[in-house]
mmCIF file of C-alpha atoms in Angstrom:
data_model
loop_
_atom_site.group_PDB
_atom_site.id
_atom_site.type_symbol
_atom_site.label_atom_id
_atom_site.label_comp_id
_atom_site.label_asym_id
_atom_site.label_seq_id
_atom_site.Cartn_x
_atom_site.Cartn_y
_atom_site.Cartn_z
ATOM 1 C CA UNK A 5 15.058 2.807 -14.417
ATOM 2 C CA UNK A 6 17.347 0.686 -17.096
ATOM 3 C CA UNK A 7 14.702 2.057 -19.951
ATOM 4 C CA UNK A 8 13.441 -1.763 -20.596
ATOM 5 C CA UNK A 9 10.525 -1.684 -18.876
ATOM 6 C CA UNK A 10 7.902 0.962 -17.288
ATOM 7 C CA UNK A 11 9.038 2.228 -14.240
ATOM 8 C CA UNK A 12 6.065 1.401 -11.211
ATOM 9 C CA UNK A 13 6.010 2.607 -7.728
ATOM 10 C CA UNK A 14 3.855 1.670 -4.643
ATOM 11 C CA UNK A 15 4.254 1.711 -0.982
ATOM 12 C CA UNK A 16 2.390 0.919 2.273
ATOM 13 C CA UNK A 17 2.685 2.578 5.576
ATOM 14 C CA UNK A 18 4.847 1.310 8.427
ATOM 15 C CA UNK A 19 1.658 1.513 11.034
ATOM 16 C CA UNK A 20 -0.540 -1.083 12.108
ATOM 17 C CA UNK A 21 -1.043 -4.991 10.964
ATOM 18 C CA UNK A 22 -1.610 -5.573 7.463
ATOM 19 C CA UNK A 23 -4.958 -7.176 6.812
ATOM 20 C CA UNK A 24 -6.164 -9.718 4.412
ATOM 21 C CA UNK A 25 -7.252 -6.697 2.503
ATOM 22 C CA UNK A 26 -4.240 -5.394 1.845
ATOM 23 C CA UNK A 27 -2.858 -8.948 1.216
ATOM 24 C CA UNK A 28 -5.742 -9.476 -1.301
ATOM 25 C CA UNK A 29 -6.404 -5.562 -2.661
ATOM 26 C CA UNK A 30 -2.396 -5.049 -3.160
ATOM 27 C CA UNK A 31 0.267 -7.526 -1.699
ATOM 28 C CA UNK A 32 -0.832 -10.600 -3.620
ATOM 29 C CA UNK A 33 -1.370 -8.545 -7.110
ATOM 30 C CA UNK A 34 2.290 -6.724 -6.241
ATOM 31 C CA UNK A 35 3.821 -10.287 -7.359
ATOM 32 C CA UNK A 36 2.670 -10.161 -10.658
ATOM 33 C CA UNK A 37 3.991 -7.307 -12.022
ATOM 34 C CA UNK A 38 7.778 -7.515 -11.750
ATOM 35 C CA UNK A 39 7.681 -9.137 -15.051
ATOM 36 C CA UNK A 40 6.032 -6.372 -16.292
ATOM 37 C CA UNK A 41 7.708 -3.575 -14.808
ATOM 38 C CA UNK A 42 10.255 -2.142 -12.968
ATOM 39 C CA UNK A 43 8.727 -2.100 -9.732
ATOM 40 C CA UNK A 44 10.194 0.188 -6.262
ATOM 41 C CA UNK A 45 7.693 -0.863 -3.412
ATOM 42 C CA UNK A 46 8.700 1.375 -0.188
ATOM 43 C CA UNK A 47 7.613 0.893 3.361
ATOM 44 C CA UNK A 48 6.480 4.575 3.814
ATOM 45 C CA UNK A 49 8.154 5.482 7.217
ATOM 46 C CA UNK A 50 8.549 8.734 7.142
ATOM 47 C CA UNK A 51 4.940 8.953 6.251
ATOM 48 C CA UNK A 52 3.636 7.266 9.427
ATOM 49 C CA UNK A 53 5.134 9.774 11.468
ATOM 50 C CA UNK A 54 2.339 12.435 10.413
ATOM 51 C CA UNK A 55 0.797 10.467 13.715
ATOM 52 C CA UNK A 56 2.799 9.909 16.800
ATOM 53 C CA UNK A 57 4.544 6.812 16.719
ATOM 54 C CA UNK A 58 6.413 4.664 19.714
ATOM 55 C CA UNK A 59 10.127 4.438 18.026
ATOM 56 C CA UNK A 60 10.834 0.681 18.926
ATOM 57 C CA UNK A 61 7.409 -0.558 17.909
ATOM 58 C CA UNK A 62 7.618 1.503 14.551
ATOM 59 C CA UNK A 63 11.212 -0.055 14.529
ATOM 60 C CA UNK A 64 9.757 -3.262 14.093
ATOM 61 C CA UNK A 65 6.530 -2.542 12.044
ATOM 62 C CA UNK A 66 9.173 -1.335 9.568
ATOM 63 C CA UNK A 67 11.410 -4.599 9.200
ATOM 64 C CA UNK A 68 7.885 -6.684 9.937
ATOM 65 C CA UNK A 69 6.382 -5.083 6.998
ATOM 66 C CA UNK A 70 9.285 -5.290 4.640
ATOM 67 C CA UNK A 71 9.864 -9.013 5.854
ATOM 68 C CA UNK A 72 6.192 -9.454 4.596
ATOM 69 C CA UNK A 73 6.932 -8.225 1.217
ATOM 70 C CA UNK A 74 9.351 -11.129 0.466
ATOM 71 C CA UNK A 75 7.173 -13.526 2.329
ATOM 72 C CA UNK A 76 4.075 -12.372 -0.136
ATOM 73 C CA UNK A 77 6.181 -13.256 -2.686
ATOM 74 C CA UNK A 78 8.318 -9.934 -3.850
ATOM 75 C CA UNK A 79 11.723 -11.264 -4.988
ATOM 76 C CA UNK A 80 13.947 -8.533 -4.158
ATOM 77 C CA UNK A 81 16.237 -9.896 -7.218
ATOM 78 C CA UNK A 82 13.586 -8.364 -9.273
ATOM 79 C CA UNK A 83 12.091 -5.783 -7.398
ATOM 80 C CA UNK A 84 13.030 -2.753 -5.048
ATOM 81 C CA UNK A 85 12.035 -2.940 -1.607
ATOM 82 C CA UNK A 86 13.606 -0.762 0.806
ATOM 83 C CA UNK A 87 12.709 1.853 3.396
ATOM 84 C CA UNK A 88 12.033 5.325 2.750
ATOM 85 C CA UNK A 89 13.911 6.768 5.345
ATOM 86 C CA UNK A 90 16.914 5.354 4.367
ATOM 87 C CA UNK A 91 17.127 7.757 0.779
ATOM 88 C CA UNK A 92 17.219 11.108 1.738
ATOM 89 C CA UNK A 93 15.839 12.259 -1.749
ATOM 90 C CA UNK A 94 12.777 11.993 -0.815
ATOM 91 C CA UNK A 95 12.605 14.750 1.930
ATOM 92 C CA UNK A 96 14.894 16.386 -0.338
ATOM 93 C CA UNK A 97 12.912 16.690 -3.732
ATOM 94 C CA UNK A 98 9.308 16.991 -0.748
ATOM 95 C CA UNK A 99 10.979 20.578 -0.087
ATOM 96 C CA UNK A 100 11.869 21.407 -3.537
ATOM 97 C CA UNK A 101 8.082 19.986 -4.652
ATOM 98 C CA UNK A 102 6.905 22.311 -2.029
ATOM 99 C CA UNK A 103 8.054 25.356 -3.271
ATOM 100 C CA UNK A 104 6.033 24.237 -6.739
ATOM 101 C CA UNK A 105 3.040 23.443 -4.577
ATOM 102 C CA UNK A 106 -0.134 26.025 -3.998
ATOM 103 C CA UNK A 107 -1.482 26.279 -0.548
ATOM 104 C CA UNK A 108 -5.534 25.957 -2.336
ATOM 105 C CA UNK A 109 -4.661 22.368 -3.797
ATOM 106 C CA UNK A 110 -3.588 21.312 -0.159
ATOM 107 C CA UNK A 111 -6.426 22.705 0.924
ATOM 108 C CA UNK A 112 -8.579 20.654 -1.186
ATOM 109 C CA UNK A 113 -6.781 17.322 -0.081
ATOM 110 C CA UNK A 114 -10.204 15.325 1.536
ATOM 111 C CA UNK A 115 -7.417 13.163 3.422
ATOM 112 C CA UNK A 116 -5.951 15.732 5.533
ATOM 113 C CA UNK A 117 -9.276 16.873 6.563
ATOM 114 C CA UNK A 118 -10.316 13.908 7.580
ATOM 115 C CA UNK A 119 -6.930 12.866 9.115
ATOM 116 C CA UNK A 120 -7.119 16.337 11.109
ATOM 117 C CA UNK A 121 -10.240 15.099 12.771
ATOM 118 C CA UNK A 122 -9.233 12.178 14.114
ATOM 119 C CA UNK A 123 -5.906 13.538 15.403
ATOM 120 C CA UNK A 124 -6.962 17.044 16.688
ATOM 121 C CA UNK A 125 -4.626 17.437 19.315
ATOM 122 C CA UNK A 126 -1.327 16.670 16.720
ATOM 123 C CA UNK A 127 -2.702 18.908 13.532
ATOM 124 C CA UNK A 128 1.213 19.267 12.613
ATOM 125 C CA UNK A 129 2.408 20.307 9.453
ATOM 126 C CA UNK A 130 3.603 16.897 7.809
ATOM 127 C CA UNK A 131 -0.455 15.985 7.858
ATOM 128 C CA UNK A 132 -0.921 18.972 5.940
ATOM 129 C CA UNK A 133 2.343 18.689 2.963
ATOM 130 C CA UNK A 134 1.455 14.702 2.894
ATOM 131 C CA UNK A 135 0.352 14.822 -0.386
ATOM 132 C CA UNK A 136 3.833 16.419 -1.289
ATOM 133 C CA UNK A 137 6.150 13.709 -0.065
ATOM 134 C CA UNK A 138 3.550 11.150 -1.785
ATOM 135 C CA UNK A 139 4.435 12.740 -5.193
ATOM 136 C CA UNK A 140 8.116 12.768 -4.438
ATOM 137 C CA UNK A 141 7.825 9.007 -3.701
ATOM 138 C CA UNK A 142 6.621 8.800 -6.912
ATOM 139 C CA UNK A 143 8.632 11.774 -9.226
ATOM 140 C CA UNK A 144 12.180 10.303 -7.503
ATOM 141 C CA UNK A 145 11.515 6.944 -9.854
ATOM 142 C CA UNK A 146 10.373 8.397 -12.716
ATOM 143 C CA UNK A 147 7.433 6.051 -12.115
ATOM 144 C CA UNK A 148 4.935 6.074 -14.975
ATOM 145 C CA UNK A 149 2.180 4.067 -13.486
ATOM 146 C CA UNK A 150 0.895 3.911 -9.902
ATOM 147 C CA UNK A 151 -1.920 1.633 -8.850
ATOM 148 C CA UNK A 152 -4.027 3.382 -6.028
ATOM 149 C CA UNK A 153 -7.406 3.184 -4.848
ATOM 150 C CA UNK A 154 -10.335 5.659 -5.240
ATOM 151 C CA UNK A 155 -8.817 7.508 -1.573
ATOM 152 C CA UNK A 156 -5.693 7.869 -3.027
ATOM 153 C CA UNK A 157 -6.992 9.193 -6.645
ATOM 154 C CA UNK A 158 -6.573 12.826 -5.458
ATOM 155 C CA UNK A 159 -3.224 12.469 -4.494
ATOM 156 C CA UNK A 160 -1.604 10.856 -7.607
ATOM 157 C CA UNK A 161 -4.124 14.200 -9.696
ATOM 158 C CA UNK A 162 -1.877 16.609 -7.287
ATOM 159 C CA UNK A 163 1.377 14.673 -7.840
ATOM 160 C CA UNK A 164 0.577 15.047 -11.911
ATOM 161 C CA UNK A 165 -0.169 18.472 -11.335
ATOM 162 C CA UNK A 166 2.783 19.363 -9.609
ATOM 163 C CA UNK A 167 5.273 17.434 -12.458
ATOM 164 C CA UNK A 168 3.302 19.284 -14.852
ATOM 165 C CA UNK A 169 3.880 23.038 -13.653
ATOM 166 C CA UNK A 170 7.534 21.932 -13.297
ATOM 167 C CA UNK A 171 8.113 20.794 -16.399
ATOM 168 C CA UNK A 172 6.240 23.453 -17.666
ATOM 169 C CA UNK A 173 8.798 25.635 -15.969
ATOM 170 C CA UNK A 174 12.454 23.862 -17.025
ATOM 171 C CA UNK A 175 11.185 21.300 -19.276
ATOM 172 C CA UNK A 176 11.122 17.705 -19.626
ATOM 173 C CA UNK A 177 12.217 16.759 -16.380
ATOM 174 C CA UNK A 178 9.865 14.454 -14.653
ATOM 175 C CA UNK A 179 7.414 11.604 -15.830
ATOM 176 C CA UNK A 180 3.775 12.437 -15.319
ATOM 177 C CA UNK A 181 2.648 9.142 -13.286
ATOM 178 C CA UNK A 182 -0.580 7.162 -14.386
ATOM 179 C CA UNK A 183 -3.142 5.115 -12.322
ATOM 180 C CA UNK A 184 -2.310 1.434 -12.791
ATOM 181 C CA UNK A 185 -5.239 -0.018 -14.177
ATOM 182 C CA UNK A 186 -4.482 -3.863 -14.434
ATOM 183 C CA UNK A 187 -6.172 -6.397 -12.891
ATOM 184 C CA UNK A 188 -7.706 -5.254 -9.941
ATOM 185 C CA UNK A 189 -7.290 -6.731 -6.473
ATOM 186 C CA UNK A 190 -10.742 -7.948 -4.203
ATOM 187 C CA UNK A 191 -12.124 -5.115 -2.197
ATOM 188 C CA UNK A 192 -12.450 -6.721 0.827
ATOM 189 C CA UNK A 193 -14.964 -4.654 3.532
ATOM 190 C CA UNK A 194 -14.792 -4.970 7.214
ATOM 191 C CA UNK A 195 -16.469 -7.829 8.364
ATOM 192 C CA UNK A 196 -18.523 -5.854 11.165
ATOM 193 C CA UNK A 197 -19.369 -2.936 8.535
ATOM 194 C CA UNK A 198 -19.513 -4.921 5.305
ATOM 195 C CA UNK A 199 -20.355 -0.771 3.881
ATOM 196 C CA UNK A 200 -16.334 0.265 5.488
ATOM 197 C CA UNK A 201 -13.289 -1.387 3.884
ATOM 198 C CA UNK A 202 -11.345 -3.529 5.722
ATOM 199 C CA UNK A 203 -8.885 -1.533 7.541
ATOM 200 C CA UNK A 204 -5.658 -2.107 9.865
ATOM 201 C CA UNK A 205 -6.963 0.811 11.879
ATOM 202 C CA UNK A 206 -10.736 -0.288 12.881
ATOM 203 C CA UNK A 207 -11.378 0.105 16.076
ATOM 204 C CA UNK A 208 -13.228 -3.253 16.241
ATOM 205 C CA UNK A 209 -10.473 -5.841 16.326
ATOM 206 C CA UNK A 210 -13.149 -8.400 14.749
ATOM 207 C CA UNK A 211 -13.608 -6.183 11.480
ATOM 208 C CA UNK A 212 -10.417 -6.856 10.764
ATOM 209 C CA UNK A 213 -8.728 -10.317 9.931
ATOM 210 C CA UNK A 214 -4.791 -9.620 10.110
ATOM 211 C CA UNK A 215 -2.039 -11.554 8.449
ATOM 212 C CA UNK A 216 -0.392 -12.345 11.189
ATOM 213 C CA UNK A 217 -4.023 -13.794 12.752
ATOM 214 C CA UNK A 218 -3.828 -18.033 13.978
ATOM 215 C CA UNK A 219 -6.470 -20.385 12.122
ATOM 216 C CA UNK A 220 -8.563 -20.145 15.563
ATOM 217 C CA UNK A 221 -9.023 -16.473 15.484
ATOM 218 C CA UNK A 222 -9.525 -16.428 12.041
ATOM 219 C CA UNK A 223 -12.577 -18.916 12.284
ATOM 220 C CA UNK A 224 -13.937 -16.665 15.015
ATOM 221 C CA UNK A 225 -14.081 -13.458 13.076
ATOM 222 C CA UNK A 226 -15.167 -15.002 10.142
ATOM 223 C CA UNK A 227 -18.121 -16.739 12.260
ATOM 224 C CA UNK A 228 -18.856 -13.192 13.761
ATOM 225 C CA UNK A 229 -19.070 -11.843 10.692
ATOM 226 C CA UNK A 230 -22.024 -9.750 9.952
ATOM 227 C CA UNK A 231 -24.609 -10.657 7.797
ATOM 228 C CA UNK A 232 -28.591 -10.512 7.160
ATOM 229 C CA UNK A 233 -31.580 -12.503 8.326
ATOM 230 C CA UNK A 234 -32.359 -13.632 4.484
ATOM 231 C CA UNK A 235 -30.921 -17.227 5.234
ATOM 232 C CA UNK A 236 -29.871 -16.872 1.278
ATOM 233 C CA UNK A 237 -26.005 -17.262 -0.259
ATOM 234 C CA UNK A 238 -26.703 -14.533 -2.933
ATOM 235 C CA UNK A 239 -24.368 -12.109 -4.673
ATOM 236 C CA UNK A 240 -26.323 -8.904 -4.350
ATOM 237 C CA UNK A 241 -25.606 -5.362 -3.152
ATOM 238 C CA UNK A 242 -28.847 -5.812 -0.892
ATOM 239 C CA UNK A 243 -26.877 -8.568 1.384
ATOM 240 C CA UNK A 244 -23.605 -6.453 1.511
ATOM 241 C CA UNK A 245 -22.269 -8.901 4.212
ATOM 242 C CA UNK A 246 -22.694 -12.158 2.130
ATOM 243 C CA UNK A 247 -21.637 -10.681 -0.858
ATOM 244 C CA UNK A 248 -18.152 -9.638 1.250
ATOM 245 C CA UNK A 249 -17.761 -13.385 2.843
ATOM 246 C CA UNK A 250 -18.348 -14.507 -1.273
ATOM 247 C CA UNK A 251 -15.588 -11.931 -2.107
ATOM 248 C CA UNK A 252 -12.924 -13.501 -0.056
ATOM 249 C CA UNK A 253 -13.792 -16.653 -0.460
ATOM 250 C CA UNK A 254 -13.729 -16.505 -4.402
ATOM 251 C CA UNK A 255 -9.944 -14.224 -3.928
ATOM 252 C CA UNK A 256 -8.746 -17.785 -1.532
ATOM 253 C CA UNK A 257 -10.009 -20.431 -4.084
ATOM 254 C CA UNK A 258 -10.025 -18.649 -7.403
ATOM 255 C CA UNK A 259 -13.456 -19.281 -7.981
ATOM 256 C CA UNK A 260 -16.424 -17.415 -9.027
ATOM 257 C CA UNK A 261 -18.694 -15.882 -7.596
ATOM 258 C CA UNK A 262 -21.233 -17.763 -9.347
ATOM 259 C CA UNK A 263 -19.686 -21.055 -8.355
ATOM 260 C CA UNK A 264 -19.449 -20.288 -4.964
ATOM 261 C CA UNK A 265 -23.164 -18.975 -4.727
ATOM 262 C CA UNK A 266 -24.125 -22.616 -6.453
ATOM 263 C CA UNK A 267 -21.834 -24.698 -4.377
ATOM 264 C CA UNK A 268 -23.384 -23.321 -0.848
ATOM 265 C CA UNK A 269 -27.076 -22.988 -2.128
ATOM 266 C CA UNK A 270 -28.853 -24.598 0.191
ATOM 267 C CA UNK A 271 -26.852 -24.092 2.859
ATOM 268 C CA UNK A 272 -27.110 -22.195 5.935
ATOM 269 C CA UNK A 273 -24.922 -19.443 6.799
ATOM 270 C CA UNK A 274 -22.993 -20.936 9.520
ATOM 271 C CA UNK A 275 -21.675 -23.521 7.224
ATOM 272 C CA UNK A 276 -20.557 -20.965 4.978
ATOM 273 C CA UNK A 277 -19.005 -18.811 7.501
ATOM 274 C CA UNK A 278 -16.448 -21.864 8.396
ATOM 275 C CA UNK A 279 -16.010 -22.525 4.496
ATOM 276 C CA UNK A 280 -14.723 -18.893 4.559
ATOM 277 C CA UNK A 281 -12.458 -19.486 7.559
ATOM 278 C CA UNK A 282 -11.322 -22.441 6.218
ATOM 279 C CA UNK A 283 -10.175 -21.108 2.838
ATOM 280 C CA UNK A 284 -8.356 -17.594 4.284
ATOM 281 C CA UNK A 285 -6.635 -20.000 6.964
ATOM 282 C CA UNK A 286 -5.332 -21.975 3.596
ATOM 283 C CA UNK A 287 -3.911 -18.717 2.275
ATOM 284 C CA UNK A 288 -2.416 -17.282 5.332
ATOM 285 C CA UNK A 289 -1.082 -20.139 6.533
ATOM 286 C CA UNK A 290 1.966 -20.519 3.810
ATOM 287 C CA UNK A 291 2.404 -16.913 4.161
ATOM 288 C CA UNK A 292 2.414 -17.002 7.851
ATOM 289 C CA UNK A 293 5.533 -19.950 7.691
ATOM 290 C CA UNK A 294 7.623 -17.964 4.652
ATOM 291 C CA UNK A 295 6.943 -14.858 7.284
ATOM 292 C CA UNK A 296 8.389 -16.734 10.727
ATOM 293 C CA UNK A 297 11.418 -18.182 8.367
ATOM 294 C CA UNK A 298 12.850 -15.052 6.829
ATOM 295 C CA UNK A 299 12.386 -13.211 10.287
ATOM 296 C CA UNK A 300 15.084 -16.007 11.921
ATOM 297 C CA UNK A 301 17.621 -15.012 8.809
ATOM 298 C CA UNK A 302 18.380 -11.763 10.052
ATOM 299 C CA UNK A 303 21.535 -11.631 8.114
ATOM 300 C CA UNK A 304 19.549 -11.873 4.900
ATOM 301 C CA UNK A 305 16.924 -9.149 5.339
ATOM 302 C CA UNK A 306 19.983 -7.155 6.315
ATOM 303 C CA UNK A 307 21.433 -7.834 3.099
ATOM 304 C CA UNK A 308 18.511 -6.996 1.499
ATOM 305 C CA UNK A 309 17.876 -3.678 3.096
ATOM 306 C CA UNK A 310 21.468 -2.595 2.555
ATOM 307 C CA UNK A 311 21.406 -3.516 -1.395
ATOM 308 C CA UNK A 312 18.018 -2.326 -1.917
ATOM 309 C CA UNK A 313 18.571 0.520 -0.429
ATOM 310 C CA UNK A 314 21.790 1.467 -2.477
ATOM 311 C CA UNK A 315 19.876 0.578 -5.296
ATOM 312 C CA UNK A 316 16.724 3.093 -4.122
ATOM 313 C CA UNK A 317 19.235 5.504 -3.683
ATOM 314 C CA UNK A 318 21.516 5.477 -6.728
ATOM 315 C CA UNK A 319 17.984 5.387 -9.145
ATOM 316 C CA UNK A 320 16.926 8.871 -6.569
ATOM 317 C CA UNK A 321 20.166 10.384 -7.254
ATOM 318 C CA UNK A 322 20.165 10.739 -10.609
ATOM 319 C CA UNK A 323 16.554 12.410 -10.598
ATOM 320 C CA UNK A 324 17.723 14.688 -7.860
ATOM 321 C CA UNK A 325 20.929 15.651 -9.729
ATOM 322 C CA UNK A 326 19.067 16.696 -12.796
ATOM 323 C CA UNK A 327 16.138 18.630 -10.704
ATOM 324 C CA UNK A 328 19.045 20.571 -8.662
ATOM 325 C CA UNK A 329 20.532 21.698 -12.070
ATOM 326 C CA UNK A 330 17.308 22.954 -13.124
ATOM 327 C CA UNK A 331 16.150 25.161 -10.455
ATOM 328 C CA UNK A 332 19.768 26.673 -10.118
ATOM 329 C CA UNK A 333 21.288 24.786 -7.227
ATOM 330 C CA UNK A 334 25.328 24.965 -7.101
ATOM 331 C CA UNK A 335 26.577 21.439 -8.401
ATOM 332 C CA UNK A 336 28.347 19.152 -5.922
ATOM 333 C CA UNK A 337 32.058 19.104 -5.788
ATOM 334 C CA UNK A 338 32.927 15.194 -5.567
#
């Protein structure tokens, strides 16, 4: 928040394996922007445990997935990556945000509702106030852009909406985020449901290719893939599972679709299936290397969790100290 630049925030949850997808939707475009802005990327903890969690795994999920930040390419020089557990602002400013919050625009949120169903035994408040801890991930930073995907739309309209009423209540206290709209990362779909995006929870272990996945058992997903009897390397919405394979192939290589669909024509769908392999192997491989070198330096990623983290929490601070003034809260003696 040195005034320079825009302020951006983003974050990924501390559950699962990340996927290509996320590598290619997200991760990879992440690296680009630190010229640009003033980036904080979290790993969400505290918002994975909506869903119950075993405390070792989630342990290592956490430093795993912050490890892969820097691995992806995230200098930590120039951006903020750090855990969200480790600043207490943002349960703080959640409970404050809560109090500004109407119990009809929770009711609204399409996430919890569908979140609810799959975890009906564990319906639990956190699931329900999600949407509130989101915006205070975002309000802490002063963040004035966001990039999110069409699930996570109604989220940053709630997190706007909330800034808004408080503001309108004490004045000009928090930035009202915007959707990032830069260059937008491949949508890549689940390679067993080319109609589902690829996600770290599918239930089919083959819909998913994972970061951490060797050349072999990327190969063999990618020659499972589903796809259509045509026999015909097209880009159309009619062949949804060709068109995916094209997607990641053109996000590995950089090239077109129109260049790939010329360079296979001809060509049978088994040969393009390995071409596919082939190419995500040559991306996740480097990736895979940075990844197993920075987890030996443990005394690095330390370093960068502690100053990160300082840094997180110094930039929350001053947000915090200006909304506790506002609403009336006695100022701390230090």
């Amino acid at each position: 928040m040195s005034g320079d630049k825009k302020v951006l925030f983003s974050g990924m949850q501390a559950t699962g394996s990340l996927t290509l997808g996320n590598y290619l939707g997200a991760l990879k475009n992440w690296v680009t922007l630190s010229d640009e802005y003033e980036c904080f990327y979290s790993v969400v903890d505290m918002h994975s445990i909506t869903v119950r969690q075993d405390p070792a795994e989630l342990r290592k999920r956490a430093r795993n997935l912050l490890t892969l930040y820097i691995a992806a390419g995230l200098d930590p020089e120039k951006n903020c990556i750090y855990y969200q557990s480790h600043v207490s602002g943002h349960a703080e400013l959640a409970w404050i945000l809560n109090c500004f919050t109407y119990m009809g625009e929770l009711n609204r949120m399409t996430q919890f509702k569908d979140k609810a169903a799959k975890h009906a035994d564990n319906i639990n408040a956190g699931l329900y106030t999600y949407p509130v801890l989101m915006a205070a991930d975002i309000l802490l930073y002063q963040a004035d852009v966001v990039p999110v995907g069409k699930d996570q739309l109604q989220h940053l309209e709630i997190t706007r909406d909330i800034a808004q009423r408080f503001n309108g209540i004490y004045g000009d206290v928090f930035t009202i985020p915007e959707p990032y709209i830069g260059k937008v990362g491949a949508k890549i779909m689940s390679l067993q449901n080319p109609e589902k995006k690829m996600s770290k929870s599918d239930e089919n272990p083959n819909g998913s290719i994972y970061l951490m996945d060797d050349p072999d058992t990327v190969i063999r997903k990618c020659k499972r893939a589903v796809t259509d009897s045509e026999a015909n390397i097209a880009y159309r919405d009619e062949q949804p599972g060709i068109r995916n394979l094209i997607d990641i192939y053109c996000a590995c290589t950089g090239k077109t679709s129109d260049e790939t669909v010329r360079e296979f024509e001809g060509r049978g769908y088994g040969e393009f299936k390995m071409a596919v392999g082939e190419a995500v192997v040559s991306v996740l491989k480097p990736l895979q290397a940075r990844f197993e070198e920075l987890s030996k330096d443990k005394g690095y990623i330390d370093s960068v969790i502690r100053a990160n983290g300082e840094k997180a929490g110094y930039c929350a601070m001053k947000t915090l100290r200006k909304v506790h003034k506002k609403i009336g809260f006695p100022e701390r003696i230090r």
